[in-house]
Amino acid sequence: MMKRKYDMDYAATVEKDVEIRIEKTSTTKDKATADYLKTYADKLKNR
Amino acid sequence: MTKEEFNKKVQEEIKNYLPEEYASARVLIREIVNCNEQKRTALQIVKEGDNMAPNVYIDEFFDNYKKAEDFDRILKEIADVATNAERPDIDINRLTNYDLMKDRLTIELVDKNMNSERLKELAHTKHGDFAATYRIIISETAEGRSTALVNNSVVKQWGVTVEQIHQDALKADLLREPELYKMQDIIADIMGSEFAGFGFPEEREGNLLKKDPEDIEIDSKDMLVLTNKNRTNGAGLLLQEEILKKVSDIIGGDYYVLPSSIHETIILPAEGDIELDMLEEMVKEVNREEVAPQEILSNEVQYYDRDNAMLVNARIHENPVKNFDRGNDHLFATGKRLKNKGLEL
C-alpha cells in the first residue's frame, strides 16, 4: 500500500516557557504559483 | 462523530497504538494558527524528557474518517506518522544564541489586518498595510527549508529589541539573492517545457537586478516579478529601500505593486491608463480563487512614489487627504511623508 503524505512540523521547547514551532516547507517553485501568475499575466496583458 | 469528538477520541486512544517507549508520553491536542489566521488542529505526543515533539495535523485524518474510513485504521496511521517522523537535525540550544541566529533571520511579510490575532504572539514591526514577522532558517535545501517563527518568548530569551531583529533580518535577506524577472521569464522558468509553444520568447533576460538599468528595455505593458532565489517569502523585499529604488531606476519612474503572495509581488510601470479599481478587483479575485489561503499577502495594491522614494497604499497615494482618515500612524511603508502631496503627519 502506498503511504499517504501528511503535513507535520515540530514543537521544540527551547527553555522553560520558550517554545518554537519548526516548520518544513517545500519550495514554492511549483505549478500552483505559475498558475496564479499566469492568471495575472492574462488579465494584465489586456489592460 | 463530530470533529471535536474525533479529536478527543484520538487523544484518548492513540497511546494504545504507540510503541512501549511512549508509555509515559503526554498527548495534547493544540490549535495551531498559521499565516492569515488559518487554524489547524495538531496532535502532539511529547515523550518524557524530550524537548521536541511532532505536531501531527489531524484535520486531514478527520476528513478521511468522514469518508467512511475505519477509525482503528486511522489511529494506526496517525501513530505511524507520529513515530516515524523525520526529526529536524538541529541543536535546540543554539536557538537561544542570538549571535548565532541573526544571519539566519528572514522576513515573512504579511497583511497586518489579516493577522491581527496572530501578531500578538509574534515579534513584528508594522509597515503601512503590512507587518514584518521573522523566521529563523534552520536548514535549507533545493527541496525546501525548515524554519521557526520568532515569537515573543524567543525575543525575550534573546534579550534584543525587535528593531534590532528587523535590521539584522533586512541585512540577511539582502544576501539571499533578490531577483526581478519579467513575468514571462519566471513563468517559463517554473513551468519549463510545459510552456513551450505558448508564445513566450526563447531567450530570457534573467535577473534584472543584476543588470545596468541603462541596458534594460521596459515597455509600459511589461509585468515584472520581485522575489528571491528560493522564491520563498520574497514579498519581504518590499521593505528593502535600495531594491525599491533600483526597480524604479529599471522602470524609469513610479510603479504599482500587486501583492500576489507572501512569496513574490508583481510590479507594473505606472504609465498609461491603469485603473486602480481594476487592479484592486483583480488582486481580490486571484487571492479568493487561486492563492492558497495561508500564502495570500494582501488585497491592498501599493504604489512606489519615486520622488519621495517610498512605497504607499495606492489608494492613499491617489488621494492622500481624502483617504487620510482610513489609516493610522503606520500609513506609509517607509515612514516618510507625502510632502509633494501636501500631507504631513
PDB file of C-alpha atoms in Angstrom, chain A, chain B residues 30 32 34 40 44 51-55 57 60-61 64 69 77 80 85 88 92 95-96 135 142-148 151 154 157 190-191 195 220-221 231 261 263-264 266 282-283 285 290:
ATOM      1  CA  MET A   1       0.000   0.000   0.000  1.00  0.00           C
ATOM      2  CA  MET A   2       1.347   3.402  -0.913  1.00  0.00           C
ATOM      3  CA  LYS A   3       1.879   5.627   2.105  1.00  0.00           C
ATOM      4  CA  ARG A   4      -0.038   8.871   2.145  1.00  0.00           C
ATOM      5  CA  LYS A   5       1.899  12.037   2.867  1.00  0.00           C
ATOM      6  CA  TYR A   6       0.682  14.262   5.696  1.00  0.00           C
ATOM      7  CA  ASP A   7       1.784  17.715   6.778  1.00  0.00           C
ATOM      8  CA  MET A   8       3.741  17.801  10.001  1.00  0.00           C
ATOM      9  CA  ASP A   9       6.040  20.026  11.947  1.00  0.00           C
ATOM     10  CA  TYR A  10       7.745  20.037  15.329  1.00  0.00           C
ATOM     11  CA  ALA A  11       7.178  21.886  18.573  1.00  0.00           C
ATOM     12  CA  ALA A  12      10.519  22.431  20.259  1.00  0.00           C
ATOM     13  CA  THR A  13      10.910  23.502  23.877  1.00  0.00           C
ATOM     14  CA  VAL A  14      13.948  25.731  23.909  1.00  0.00           C
ATOM     15  CA  GLU A  15      13.785  26.549  27.608  1.00  0.00           C
ATOM     16  CA  LYS A  16      11.067  26.638  30.214  1.00  0.00           C
ATOM     17  CA  ASP A  17       8.246  28.790  28.761  1.00  0.00           C
ATOM     18  CA  VAL A  18      10.087  29.209  25.458  1.00  0.00           C
ATOM     19  CA  GLU A  19       8.610  27.067  22.731  1.00  0.00           C
ATOM     20  CA  ILE A  20       9.009  27.407  18.995  1.00  0.00           C
ATOM     21  CA  ARG A  21       7.460  25.606  16.082  1.00  0.00           C
ATOM     22  CA  ILE A  22       9.851  24.197  13.492  1.00  0.00           C
ATOM     23  CA  GLU A  23       8.102  24.050  10.134  1.00  0.00           C
ATOM     24  CA  LYS A  24       9.165  22.252   6.999  1.00  0.00           C
ATOM     25  CA  THR A  25       8.072  23.838   3.756  1.00  0.00           C
ATOM     26  CA  SER A  26       8.801  22.829   0.210  1.00  0.00           C
ATOM     27  CA  THR A  27       9.990  25.493  -2.217  1.00  0.00           C
ATOM     28  CA  THR A  28       7.138  27.297  -3.911  1.00  0.00           C
ATOM     29  CA  LYS A  29       8.611  26.804  -7.362  1.00  0.00           C
ATOM     30  CA  ASP A  30       5.585  24.777  -8.316  1.00  0.00           C
ATOM     31  CA  LYS A  31       2.723  24.729 -10.749  1.00  0.00           C
ATOM     32  CA  ALA A  32       0.267  26.440  -8.391  1.00  0.00           C
ATOM     33  CA  THR A  33       2.490  29.543  -8.305  1.00  0.00           C
ATOM     34  CA  ALA A  34       2.807  29.548 -12.095  1.00  0.00           C
ATOM     35  CA  ASP A  35      -0.971  29.191 -12.387  1.00  0.00           C
ATOM     36  CA  TYR A  36      -1.853  32.320 -10.455  1.00  0.00           C
ATOM     37  CA  LEU A  37       0.985  34.300 -12.016  1.00  0.00           C
ATOM     38  CA  LYS A  38      -0.300  33.265 -15.430  1.00  0.00           C
ATOM     39  CA  THR A  39      -3.791  34.407 -14.423  1.00  0.00           C
ATOM     40  CA  TYR A  40      -2.353  37.831 -13.609  1.00  0.00           C
ATOM     41  CA  ALA A  41      -0.402  37.858 -16.879  1.00  0.00           C
ATOM     42  CA  ASP A  42      -3.508  37.014 -18.925  1.00  0.00           C
ATOM     43  CA  LYS A  43      -5.633  39.647 -17.191  1.00  0.00           C
ATOM     44  CA  LEU A  44      -2.967  42.355 -17.316  1.00  0.00           C
ATOM     45  CA  LYS A  45      -1.905  41.979 -20.928  1.00  0.00           C
ATOM     46  CA  ASN A  46      -5.358  43.162 -21.997  1.00  0.00           C
ATOM     47  CA  ARG A  47      -5.305  46.259 -19.829  1.00  0.00           C
TER      48      ARG A  47
ATOM     49  CA  ARG B  30      -3.448  22.005  20.178  1.00  0.00           C
ATOM     50  CA  ILE B  32      -2.015  25.907  15.528  1.00  0.00           C
ATOM     51  CA  ASN B  34      -0.808  29.773  10.557  1.00  0.00           C
ATOM     52  CA  ARG B  40      -5.373  23.654  12.171  1.00  0.00           C
ATOM     53  CA  GLN B  44       1.273  16.499  19.957  1.00  0.00           C
ATOM     54  CA  ASN B  51      12.429  18.679  24.077  1.00  0.00           C
ATOM     55  CA  MET B  52      10.924  18.198  20.646  1.00  0.00           C
ATOM     56  CA  ALA B  53       7.577  16.721  19.659  1.00  0.00           C
ATOM     57  CA  PRO B  54       5.870  16.323  16.303  1.00  0.00           C
ATOM     58  CA  ASN B  55       2.682  18.236  15.547  1.00  0.00           C
ATOM     59  CA  TYR B  57      -2.237  17.628  11.894  1.00  0.00           C
ATOM     60  CA  GLU B  60      -6.948  15.521   7.233  1.00  0.00           C
ATOM     61  CA  PHE B  61      -7.455  12.290   9.202  1.00  0.00           C
ATOM     62  CA  ASN B  64     -10.693  10.523   5.827  1.00  0.00           C
ATOM     63  CA  GLU B  69     -12.637   5.006   6.773  1.00  0.00           C
ATOM     64  CA  GLU B  77      -1.884   5.640  10.543  1.00  0.00           C
ATOM     65  CA  ASP B  80       2.779   5.599  12.231  1.00  0.00           C
ATOM     66  CA  ALA B  85       8.519  11.452  11.534  1.00  0.00           C
ATOM     67  CA  PRO B  88      14.840  18.075  12.279  1.00  0.00           C
ATOM     68  CA  ILE B  92      17.909  23.332  20.065  1.00  0.00           C
ATOM     69  CA  LEU B  95      18.424  28.761  19.003  1.00  0.00           C
ATOM     70  CA  THR B  96      18.862  30.673  22.247  1.00  0.00           C
ATOM     71  CA  ARG B 135      11.708  33.381  10.755  1.00  0.00           C
ATOM     72  CA  ALA B 142      16.760  22.666  -3.059  1.00  0.00           C
ATOM     73  CA  GLU B 143      13.610  20.845  -1.938  1.00  0.00           C
ATOM     74  CA  GLY B 144      12.631  23.179   0.867  1.00  0.00           C
ATOM     75  CA  ARG B 145      13.511  24.649   4.200  1.00  0.00           C
ATOM     76  CA  SER B 146      12.982  24.189   7.919  1.00  0.00           C
ATOM     77  CA  THR B 147      12.163  27.421   9.696  1.00  0.00           C
ATOM     78  CA  ALA B 148      10.912  28.676  13.033  1.00  0.00           C
ATOM     79  CA  ASN B 151       7.682  34.626  18.831  1.00  0.00           C
ATOM     80  CA  VAL B 154      12.147  33.879  21.878  1.00  0.00           C
ATOM     81  CA  GLN B 157      15.170  34.932  25.658  1.00  0.00           C
ATOM     82  CA  ILE B 190       8.649  27.380 -13.238  1.00  0.00           C
ATOM     83  CA  MET B 191       6.713  25.561 -15.940  1.00  0.00           C
ATOM     84  CA  PHE B 195       5.249  26.308 -21.604  1.00  0.00           C
ATOM     85  CA  SER B 220       4.733  50.237 -20.303  1.00  0.00           C
ATOM     86  CA  LYS B 221       2.868  46.913 -20.619  1.00  0.00           C
ATOM     87  CA  ARG B 231      11.031  32.006  -4.340  1.00  0.00           C
ATOM     88  CA  SER B 261       1.544  36.247  -2.474  1.00  0.00           C
ATOM     89  CA  HIS B 263       6.470  34.693  -1.808  1.00  0.00           C
ATOM     90  CA  GLU B 264       6.559  37.282  -4.592  1.00  0.00           C
ATOM     91  CA  ILE B 266       4.136  41.830  -9.267  1.00  0.00           C
ATOM     92  CA  MET B 282      -8.032  41.645  -9.893  1.00  0.00           C
ATOM     93  CA  VAL B 283      -5.956  41.090  -6.743  1.00  0.00           C
ATOM     94  CA  GLU B 285     -10.289  37.835  -7.323  1.00  0.00           C
ATOM     95  CA  GLU B 290      -6.294  30.782  -6.746  1.00  0.00           C
TER      96      GLU B 290
END
